[in-house]
Coordinates of C-alpha atoms in Angstrom, one line a residue:
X27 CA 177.5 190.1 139.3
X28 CA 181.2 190.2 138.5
X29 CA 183.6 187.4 137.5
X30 CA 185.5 187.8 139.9
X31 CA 184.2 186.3 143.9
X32 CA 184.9 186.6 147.1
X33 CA 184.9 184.4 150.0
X34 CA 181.6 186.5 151.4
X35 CA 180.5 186.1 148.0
X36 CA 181.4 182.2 147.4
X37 CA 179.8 181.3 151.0
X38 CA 176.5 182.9 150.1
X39 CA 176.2 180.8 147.1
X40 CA 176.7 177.8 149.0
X41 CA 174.3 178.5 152.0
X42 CA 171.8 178.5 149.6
X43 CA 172.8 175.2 147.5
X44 CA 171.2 172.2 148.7
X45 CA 173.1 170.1 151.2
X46 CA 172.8 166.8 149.7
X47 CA 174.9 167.7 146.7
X48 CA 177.3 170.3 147.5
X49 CA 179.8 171.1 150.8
X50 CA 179.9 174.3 152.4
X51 CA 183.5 174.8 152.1
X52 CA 185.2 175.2 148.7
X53 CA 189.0 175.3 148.4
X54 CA 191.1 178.4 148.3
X55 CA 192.2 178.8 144.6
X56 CA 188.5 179.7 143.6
X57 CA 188.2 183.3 142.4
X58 CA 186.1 183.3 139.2
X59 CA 182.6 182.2 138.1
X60 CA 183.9 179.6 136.0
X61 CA 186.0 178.0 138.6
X62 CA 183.3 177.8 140.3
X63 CA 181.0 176.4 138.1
X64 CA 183.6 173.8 137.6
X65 CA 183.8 172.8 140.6
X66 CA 180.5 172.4 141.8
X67 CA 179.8 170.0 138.4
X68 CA 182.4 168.0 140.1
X69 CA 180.3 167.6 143.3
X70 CA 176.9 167.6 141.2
X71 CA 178.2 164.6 139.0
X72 CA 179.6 162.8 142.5
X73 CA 176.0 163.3 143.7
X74 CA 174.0 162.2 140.6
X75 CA 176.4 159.0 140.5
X76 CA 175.5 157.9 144.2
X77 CA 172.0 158.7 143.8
X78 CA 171.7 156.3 140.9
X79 CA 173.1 154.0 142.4
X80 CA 171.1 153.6 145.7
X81 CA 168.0 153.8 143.4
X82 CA 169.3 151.3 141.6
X83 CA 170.3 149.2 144.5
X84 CA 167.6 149.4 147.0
X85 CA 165.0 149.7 144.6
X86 CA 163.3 152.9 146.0
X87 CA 159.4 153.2 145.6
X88 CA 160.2 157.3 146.1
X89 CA 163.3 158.1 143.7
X90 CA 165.3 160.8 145.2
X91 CA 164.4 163.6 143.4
X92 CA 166.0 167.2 143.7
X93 CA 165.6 170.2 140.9
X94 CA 168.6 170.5 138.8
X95 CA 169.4 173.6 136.8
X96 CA 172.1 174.7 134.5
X97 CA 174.6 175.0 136.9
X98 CA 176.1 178.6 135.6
X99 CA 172.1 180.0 135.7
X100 CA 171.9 178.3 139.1
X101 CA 174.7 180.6 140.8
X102 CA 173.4 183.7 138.9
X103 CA 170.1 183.7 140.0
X104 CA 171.1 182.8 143.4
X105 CA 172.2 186.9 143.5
X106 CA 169.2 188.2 141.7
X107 CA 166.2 189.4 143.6
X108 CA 163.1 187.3 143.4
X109 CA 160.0 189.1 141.0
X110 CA 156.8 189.7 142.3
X111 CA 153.9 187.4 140.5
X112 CA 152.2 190.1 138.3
X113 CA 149.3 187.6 136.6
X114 CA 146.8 186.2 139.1
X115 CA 145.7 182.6 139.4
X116 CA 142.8 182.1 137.1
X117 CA 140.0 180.0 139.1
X118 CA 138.7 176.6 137.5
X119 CA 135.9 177.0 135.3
X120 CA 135.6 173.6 133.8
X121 CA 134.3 170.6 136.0
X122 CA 136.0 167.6 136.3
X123 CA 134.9 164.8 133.9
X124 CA 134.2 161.7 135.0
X125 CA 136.8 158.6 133.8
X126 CA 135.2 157.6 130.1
X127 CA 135.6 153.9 131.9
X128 CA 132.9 154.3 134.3
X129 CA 130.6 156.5 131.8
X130 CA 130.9 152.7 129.5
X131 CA 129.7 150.8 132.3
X132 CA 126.7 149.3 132.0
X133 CA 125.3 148.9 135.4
X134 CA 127.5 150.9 137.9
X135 CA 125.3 150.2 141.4
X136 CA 127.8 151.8 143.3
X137 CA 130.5 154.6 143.8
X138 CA 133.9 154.3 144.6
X139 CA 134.6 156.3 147.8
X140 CA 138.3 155.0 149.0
X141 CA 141.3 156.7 147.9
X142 CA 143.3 153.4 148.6
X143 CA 142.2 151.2 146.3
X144 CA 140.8 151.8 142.6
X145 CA 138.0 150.3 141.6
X146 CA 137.6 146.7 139.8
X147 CA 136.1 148.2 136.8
X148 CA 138.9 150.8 136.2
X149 CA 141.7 147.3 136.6
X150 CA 139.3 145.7 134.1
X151 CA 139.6 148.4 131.8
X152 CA 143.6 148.1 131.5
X153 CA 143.2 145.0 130.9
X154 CA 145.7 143.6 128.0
X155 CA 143.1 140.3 126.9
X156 CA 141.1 140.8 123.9
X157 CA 137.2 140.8 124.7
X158 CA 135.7 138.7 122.4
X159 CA 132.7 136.4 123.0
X160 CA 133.9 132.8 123.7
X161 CA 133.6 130.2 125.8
X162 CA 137.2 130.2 127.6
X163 CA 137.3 131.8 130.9
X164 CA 140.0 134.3 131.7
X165 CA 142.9 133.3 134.6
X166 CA 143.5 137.3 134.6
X167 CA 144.2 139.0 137.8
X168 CA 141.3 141.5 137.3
X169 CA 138.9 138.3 137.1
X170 CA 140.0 135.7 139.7
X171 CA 140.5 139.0 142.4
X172 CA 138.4 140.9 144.3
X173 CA 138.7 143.5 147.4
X174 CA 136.8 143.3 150.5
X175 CA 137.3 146.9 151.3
X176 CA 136.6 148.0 147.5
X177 CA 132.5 147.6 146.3
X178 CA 132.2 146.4 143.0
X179 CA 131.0 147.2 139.7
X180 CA 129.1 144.6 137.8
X181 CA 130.3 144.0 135.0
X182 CA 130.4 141.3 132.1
X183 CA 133.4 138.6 132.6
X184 CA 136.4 138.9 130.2
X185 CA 136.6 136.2 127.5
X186 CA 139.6 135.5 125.1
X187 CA 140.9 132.5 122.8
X188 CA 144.0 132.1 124.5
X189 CA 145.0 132.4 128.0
X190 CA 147.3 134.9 129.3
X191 CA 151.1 134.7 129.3
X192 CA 151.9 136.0 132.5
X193 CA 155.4 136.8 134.1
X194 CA 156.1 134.4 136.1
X195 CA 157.9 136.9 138.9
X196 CA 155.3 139.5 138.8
X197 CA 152.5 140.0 141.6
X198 CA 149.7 142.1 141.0
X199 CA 150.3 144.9 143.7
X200 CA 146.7 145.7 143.0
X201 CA 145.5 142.2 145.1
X202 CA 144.8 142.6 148.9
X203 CA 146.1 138.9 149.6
X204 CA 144.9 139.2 153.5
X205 CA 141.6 140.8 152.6
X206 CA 140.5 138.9 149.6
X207 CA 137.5 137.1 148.8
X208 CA 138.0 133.5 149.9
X209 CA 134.8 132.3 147.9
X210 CA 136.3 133.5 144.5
X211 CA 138.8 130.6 142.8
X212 CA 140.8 129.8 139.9
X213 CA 138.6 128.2 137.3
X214 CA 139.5 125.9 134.2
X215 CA 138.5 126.4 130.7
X216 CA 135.2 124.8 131.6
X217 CA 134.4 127.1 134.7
X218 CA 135.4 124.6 137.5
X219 CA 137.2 125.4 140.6
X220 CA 140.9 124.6 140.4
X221 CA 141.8 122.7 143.8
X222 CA 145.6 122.9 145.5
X223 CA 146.6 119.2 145.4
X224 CA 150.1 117.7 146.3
X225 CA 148.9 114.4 144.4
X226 CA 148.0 116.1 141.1
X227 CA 151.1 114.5 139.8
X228 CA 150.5 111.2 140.8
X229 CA 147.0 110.9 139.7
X230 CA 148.2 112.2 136.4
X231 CA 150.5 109.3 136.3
X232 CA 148.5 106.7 136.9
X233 CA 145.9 107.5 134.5
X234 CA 148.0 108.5 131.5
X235 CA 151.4 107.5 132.4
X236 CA 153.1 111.3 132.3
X237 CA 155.7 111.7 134.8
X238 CA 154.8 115.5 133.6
X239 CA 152.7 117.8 133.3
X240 CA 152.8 121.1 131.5
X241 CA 151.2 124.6 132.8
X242 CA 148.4 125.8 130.9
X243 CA 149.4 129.7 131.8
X244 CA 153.2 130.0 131.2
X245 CA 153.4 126.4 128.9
X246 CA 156.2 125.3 131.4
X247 CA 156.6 121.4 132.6
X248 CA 155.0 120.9 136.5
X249 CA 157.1 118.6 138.9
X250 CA 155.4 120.3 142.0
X251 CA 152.5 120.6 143.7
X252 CA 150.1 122.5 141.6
X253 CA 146.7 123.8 141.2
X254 CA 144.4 121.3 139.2
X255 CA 140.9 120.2 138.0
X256 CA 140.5 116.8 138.3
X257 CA 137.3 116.8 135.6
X258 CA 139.1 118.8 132.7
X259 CA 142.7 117.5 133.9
X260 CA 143.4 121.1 133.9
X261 CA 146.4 122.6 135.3
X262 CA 148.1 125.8 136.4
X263 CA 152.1 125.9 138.6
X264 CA 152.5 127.9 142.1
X265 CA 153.6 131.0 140.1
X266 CA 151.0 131.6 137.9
X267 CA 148.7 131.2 141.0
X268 CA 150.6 133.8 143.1
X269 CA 150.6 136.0 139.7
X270 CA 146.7 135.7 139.9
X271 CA 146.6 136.2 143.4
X272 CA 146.4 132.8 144.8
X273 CA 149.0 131.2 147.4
X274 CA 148.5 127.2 147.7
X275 CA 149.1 126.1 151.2
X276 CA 152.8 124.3 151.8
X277 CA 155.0 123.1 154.6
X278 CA 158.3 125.0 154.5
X279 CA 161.0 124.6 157.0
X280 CA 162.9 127.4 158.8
X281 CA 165.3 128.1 155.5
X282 CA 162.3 128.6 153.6
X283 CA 162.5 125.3 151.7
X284 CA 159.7 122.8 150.3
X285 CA 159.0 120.0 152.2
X286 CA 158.5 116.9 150.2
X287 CA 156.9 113.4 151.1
X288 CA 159.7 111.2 151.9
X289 CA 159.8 107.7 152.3
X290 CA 163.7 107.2 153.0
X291 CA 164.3 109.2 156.0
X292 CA 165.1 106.7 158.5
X293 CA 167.2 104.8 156.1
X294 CA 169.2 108.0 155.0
X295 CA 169.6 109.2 158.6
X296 CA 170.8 105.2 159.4
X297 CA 173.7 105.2 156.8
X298 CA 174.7 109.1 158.1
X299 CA 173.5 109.5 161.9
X300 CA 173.9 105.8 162.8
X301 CA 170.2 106.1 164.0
X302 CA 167.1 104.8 162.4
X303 CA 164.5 107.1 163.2
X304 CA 163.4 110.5 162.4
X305 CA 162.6 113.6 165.3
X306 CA 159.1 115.8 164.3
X307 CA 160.5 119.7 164.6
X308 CA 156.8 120.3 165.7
X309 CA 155.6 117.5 168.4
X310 CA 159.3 116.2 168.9
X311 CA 158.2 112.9 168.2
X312 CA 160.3 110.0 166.8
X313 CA 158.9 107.4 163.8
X314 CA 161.1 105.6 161.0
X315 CA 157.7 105.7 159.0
X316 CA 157.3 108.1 155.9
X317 CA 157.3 112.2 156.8
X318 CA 157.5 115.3 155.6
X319 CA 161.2 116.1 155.1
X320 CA 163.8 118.7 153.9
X321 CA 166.6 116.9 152.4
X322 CA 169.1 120.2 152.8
X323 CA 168.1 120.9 156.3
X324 CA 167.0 117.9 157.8
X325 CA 163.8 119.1 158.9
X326 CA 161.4 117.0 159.6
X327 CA 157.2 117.3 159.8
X328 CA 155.1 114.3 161.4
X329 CA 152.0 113.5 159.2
X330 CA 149.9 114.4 162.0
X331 CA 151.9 118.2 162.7
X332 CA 151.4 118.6 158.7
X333 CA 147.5 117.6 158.6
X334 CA 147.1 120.4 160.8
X335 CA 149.0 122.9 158.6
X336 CA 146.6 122.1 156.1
X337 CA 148.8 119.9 153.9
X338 CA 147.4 116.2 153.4
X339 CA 150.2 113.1 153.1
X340 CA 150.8 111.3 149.8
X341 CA 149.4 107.6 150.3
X342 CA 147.6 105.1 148.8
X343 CA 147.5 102.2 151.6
X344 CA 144.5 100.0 150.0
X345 CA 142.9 102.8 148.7
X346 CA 143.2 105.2 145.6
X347 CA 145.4 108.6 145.4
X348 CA 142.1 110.3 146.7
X349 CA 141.9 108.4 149.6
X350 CA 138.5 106.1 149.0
X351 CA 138.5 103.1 150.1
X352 CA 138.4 100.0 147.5
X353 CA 136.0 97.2 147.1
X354 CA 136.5 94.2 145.8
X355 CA 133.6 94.4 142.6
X356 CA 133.4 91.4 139.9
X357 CA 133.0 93.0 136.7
X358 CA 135.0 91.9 133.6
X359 CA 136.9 93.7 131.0
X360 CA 138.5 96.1 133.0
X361 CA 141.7 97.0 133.0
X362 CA 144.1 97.3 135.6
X363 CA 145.7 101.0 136.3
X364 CA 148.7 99.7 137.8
X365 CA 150.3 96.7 135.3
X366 CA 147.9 97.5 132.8
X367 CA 146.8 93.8 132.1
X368 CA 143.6 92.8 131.4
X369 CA 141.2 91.9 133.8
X370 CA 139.3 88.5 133.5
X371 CA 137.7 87.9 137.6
X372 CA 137.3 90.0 140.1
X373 CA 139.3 92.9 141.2
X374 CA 139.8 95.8 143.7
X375 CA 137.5 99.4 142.4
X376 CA 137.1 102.9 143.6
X377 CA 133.5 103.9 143.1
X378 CA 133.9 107.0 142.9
X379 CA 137.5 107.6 141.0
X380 CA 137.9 105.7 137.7
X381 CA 140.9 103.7 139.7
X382 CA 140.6 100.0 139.6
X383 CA 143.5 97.3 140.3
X384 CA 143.8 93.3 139.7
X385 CA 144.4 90.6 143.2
X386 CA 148.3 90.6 142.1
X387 CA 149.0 94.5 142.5
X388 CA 146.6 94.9 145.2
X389 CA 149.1 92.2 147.9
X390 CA 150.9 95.6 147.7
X391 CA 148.8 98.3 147.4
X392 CA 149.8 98.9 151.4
X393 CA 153.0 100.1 150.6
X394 CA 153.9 103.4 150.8
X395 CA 154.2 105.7 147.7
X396 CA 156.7 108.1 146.5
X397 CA 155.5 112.2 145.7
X398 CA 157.0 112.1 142.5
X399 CA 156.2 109.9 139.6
X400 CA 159.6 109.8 138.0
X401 CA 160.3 106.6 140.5
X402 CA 158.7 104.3 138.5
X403 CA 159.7 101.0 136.2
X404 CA 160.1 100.8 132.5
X405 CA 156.4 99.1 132.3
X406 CA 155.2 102.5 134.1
X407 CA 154.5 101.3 137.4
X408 CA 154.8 103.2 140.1
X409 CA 157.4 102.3 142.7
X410 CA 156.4 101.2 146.4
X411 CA 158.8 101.4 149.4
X412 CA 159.8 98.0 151.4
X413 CA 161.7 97.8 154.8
X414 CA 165.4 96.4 155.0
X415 CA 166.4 93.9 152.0
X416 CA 169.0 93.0 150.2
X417 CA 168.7 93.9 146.5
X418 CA 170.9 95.4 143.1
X419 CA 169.8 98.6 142.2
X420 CA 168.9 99.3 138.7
X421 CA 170.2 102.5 138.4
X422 CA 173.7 102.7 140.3
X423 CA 174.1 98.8 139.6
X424 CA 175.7 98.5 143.0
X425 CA 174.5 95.7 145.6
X426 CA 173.0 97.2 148.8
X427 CA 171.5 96.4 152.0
X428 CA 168.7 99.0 153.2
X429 CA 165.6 100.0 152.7
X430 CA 164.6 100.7 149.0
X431 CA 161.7 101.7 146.2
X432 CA 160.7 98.2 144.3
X433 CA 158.3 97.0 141.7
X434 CA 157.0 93.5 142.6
X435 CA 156.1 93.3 139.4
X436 CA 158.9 94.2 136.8
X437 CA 161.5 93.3 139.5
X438 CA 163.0 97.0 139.4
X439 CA 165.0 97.9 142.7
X440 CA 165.8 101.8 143.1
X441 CA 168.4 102.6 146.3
X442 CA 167.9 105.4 148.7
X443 CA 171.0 106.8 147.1
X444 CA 169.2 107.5 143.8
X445 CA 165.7 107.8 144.2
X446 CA 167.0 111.0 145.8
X447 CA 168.7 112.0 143.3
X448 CA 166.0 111.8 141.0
X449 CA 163.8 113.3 142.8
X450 CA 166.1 116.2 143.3
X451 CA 166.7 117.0 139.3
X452 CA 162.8 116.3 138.8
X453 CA 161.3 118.5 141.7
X454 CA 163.6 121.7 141.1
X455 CA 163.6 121.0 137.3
X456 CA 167.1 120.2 136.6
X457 CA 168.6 120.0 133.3
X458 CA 171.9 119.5 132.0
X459 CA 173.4 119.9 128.3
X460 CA 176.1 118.2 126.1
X461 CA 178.4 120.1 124.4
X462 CA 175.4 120.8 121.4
X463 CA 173.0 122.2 124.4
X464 CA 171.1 119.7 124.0
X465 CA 169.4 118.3 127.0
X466 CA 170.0 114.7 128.4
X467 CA 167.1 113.3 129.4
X468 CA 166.1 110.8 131.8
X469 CA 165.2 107.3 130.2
X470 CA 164.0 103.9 131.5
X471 CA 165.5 101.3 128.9
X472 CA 163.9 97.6 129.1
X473 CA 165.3 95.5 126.0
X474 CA 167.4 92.5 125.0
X475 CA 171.5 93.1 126.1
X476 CA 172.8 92.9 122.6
X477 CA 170.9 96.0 121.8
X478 CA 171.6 97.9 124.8
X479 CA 173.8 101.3 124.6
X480 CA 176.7 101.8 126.7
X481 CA 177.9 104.6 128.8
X482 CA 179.7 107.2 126.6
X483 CA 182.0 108.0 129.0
X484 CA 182.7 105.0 130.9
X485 CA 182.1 102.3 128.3
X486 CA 180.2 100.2 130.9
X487 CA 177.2 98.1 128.8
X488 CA 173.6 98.6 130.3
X489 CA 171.4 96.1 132.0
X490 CA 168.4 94.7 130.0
X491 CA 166.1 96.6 133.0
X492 CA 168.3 100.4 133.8
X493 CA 167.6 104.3 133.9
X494 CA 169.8 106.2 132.0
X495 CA 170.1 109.7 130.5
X496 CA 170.8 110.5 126.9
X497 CA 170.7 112.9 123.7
X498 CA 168.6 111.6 121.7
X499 CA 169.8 113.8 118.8
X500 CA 173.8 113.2 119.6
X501 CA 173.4 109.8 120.9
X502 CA 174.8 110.1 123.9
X503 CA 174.3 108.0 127.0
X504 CA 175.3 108.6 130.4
X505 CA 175.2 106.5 133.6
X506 CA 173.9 108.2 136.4
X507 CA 177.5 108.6 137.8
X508 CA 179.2 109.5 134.8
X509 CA 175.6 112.1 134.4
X510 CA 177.0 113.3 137.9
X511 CA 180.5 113.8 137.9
X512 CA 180.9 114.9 133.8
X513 CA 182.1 118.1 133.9
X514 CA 181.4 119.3 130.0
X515 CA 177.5 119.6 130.9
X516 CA 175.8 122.7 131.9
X517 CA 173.6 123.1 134.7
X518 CA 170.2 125.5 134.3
X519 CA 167.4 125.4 136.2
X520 CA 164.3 125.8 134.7

């Protein structure tokens, strides 16, 4: 082939490019190999540029793949005849072995015959735990999973010392979510089931007093509903469930959002709406009574339309966080779980859950509860709801007239306003920094005036009985308007 080319010669080269990267016209002033050459590298690196980027973009499971060459040996063998194959294919002699993984096995009863799925002993196999004989149960995918369409191999569970760090925004492709064993669970350390619970929470606070609790996959601090062993107080967050191939059941509304227990819906939608009742999305009916609600949306779920989704309401109306009724018993030397006072006569006890209150917290133990535990006093009792008052909250320090979250006990008055709020930073994990990154946190300070901080920012002294949220390394304290409005923090979610 000559440098020099003609048109015939140029258009012949192009009919057998491929499409996708190059034209079929070229223009005029083309005459030699190397102009050539230099031109279609223009259009090849145009092409590999978009391609990249729509891989990158879309996230292709099939790349788009076309054989490249040295573009100069491309055009040159485009002219050259095409040799004849002189050596013939050589026939397999060797037989396929079998994987080593299956040959280790110690009892395989079946064979794998689907070409969909692999089998569970090859996923056990990749495994990254450590096998080592112990008593800790793995929360691996290739343990807690199993197919319905795929037989399995029996084979010895995987112990380790440690469990798994697993990324929290991967999901096993391997798990067949639809088609999965409902019988196999999560299990804790000790080998019991793990149960999805929206109350997990609050029966963590009233036994130890946590407003937290902290994942024992991914080490991260729970403020949702959660999977849980209520023997081994045991606990593991939505993700690392979905990561193992579990999905607990929850009440989303049409944005996709979380639906949490709320107690201040009529009140909220009194002060906005001018009305002072609620409207169920699912039955259309009308109640001023706690529901399932989405603060962004205003969505609203009856308790009745969300016991039928499978999702049970957060209440302790004379009874304990499980729902058993109490009994009024007269043993001594008990201790109550809500004021934590000592118990001298008789008093109110769950026979079944180690839950047991005095006469004085039981006159309002029909009171309606929050979901989250950070609505509590500084003596760590948990908040009720009451009707229209008038009160001062403790937090704002503004006078109100509404419906509200109380402590009988302590005194401690929370408005709609701010139980929200807190809520809000608590349930999507919320914090914000000083100018040191450190984190404020969120404090309940109960103590005599003269030794009360004030607000860095607006130099307004605390109340003896007030939430506030500080450094505790800088000494910093902010009200919860100044912790609102100051613009020097940052926000991450964690």
């Amino acid at each position: 082939m000559s440098d020099t080319l003609t048109e015939n010669s140029i258009t012949k080269i192009l009919n057998k490019l491929p499409n996708k990267c190059f034209p079929k016209e070229l223009p005029k002033n083309i005459f030699t190999l190397d102009l050539l050459a230099a031109k279609l590298d223009d259009y090849l690196s145009l092409w590999l540029t978009t391609k990249n980027h729509i891989e990158d973009s879309f996230k292709l499971k099939k790349p788009i793949t076309e054989p490249i060459k040295p573009l100069t040996e491309s055009i040159k063998s485009l002219t050259e005849p095409i040799k004849p194959l002189t050596k013939p294919i050589k026939p397999l002699t060797e037989p396929i072995k079998p994987s080593p993984n299956l040959e280790s096995s110690n009892k395989p009863s079946e064979t794998y015959q689907s070409s969909t799925l692999p089998p569970i002993q090859n996923f056990i196999s990749i495994s990254p735990t450590n096998q080592v004989n112990n008593s800790i149960l793995s929360l691996n995918p290739s343990i807690i999973s199993t197919y319905s369409q795929a037989p399995l191999i029996h084979t010895e569970p995987i112990y380790f010392t440690q469990p798994p760090v697993i990324n929290k925004s991967y999901i096993n492709p391997e798990i067949n979510f639809e088609n999965r064993d409902k019988n196999v669970t999560m299990k804790c350390l000790h080998g019991h089931n793990l149960e999805w619970s929206y109350k997990a929470l609050i029966e963590n606070f009233l036994i130890f007093k946590k407003i937290y609790v902290n994942c024992e996959v991914c080490k991260c601090k729970l403020c949702k509903p959660c999977w849980n062993c209520n023997i081994c107080k045991y606990y593991v967050c939505e993700d690392c469930g979905r990561s193992n191939g579990f999905i607990g059941v929850k009440i989303l509304c049409e944005k996709g959002h979380d639906l949490r227990w709320k107690c201040n819906v009529s009140t909220v939608n009194m002060r906005m709406f001018k009305q002072s009742y609620w409207t169920c999305a699912v039955c259309k009916g009308t109640g001023n009574c706690e529901v399932w609600h989405c603060s962004l949306c205003f969505y609203s779920i009856c308790k009745k339309c969300g016991t039928s989704r499978g999702v049970n309401a957060v209440e302790m109306s004379n009874s304990c966080i499980k729902g058993h009724t109490l009994n009024l018993v007269n043993d001594k030397n008990k201790t109550c779980s809500q004021c934590q006072t000592s118990i001298k006569d008789k008093h109110y006890s769950c026979g079944i859950c180690p839950y047991i209150i005095c006469k004085k917290c039981y006159r309002f133990a029909d009171l309606a509860i929050p979901q989250l535990a950070i609505l509590s006093c500084p003596s760590s009792h948990l908040l009720r709801w009451v009707d229209y008052r008038v009160f001062r909250c403790n937090i704002c320090r503004l006078s109100h007239r509404e419906g509200n979250f109380t402590c009988k006990i302590c005194n401690f008055d929370v408005c709609s306003e701010c139980s929200d709020y807190l809520e809000y930073i608590n349930y999507y994990c919320i914090e914000k920094f000083d100018s040191n990154y450190h984190p404020f946190q969120y404090m309940l300070v109960n103590g005599n005036k003269s030794l009360l901080p004030k607000c860095s920012r607006c130099c307004n002294i605390f109340t003896s009985s007030c939430g506030i949220f500080a450094c505790q390394y800088c000494k910093i304290c902010l009200c919860i308007d100044c912790f609102k409005n100051w613009n020097e923090v940052n926000y991450r979610p964690r």
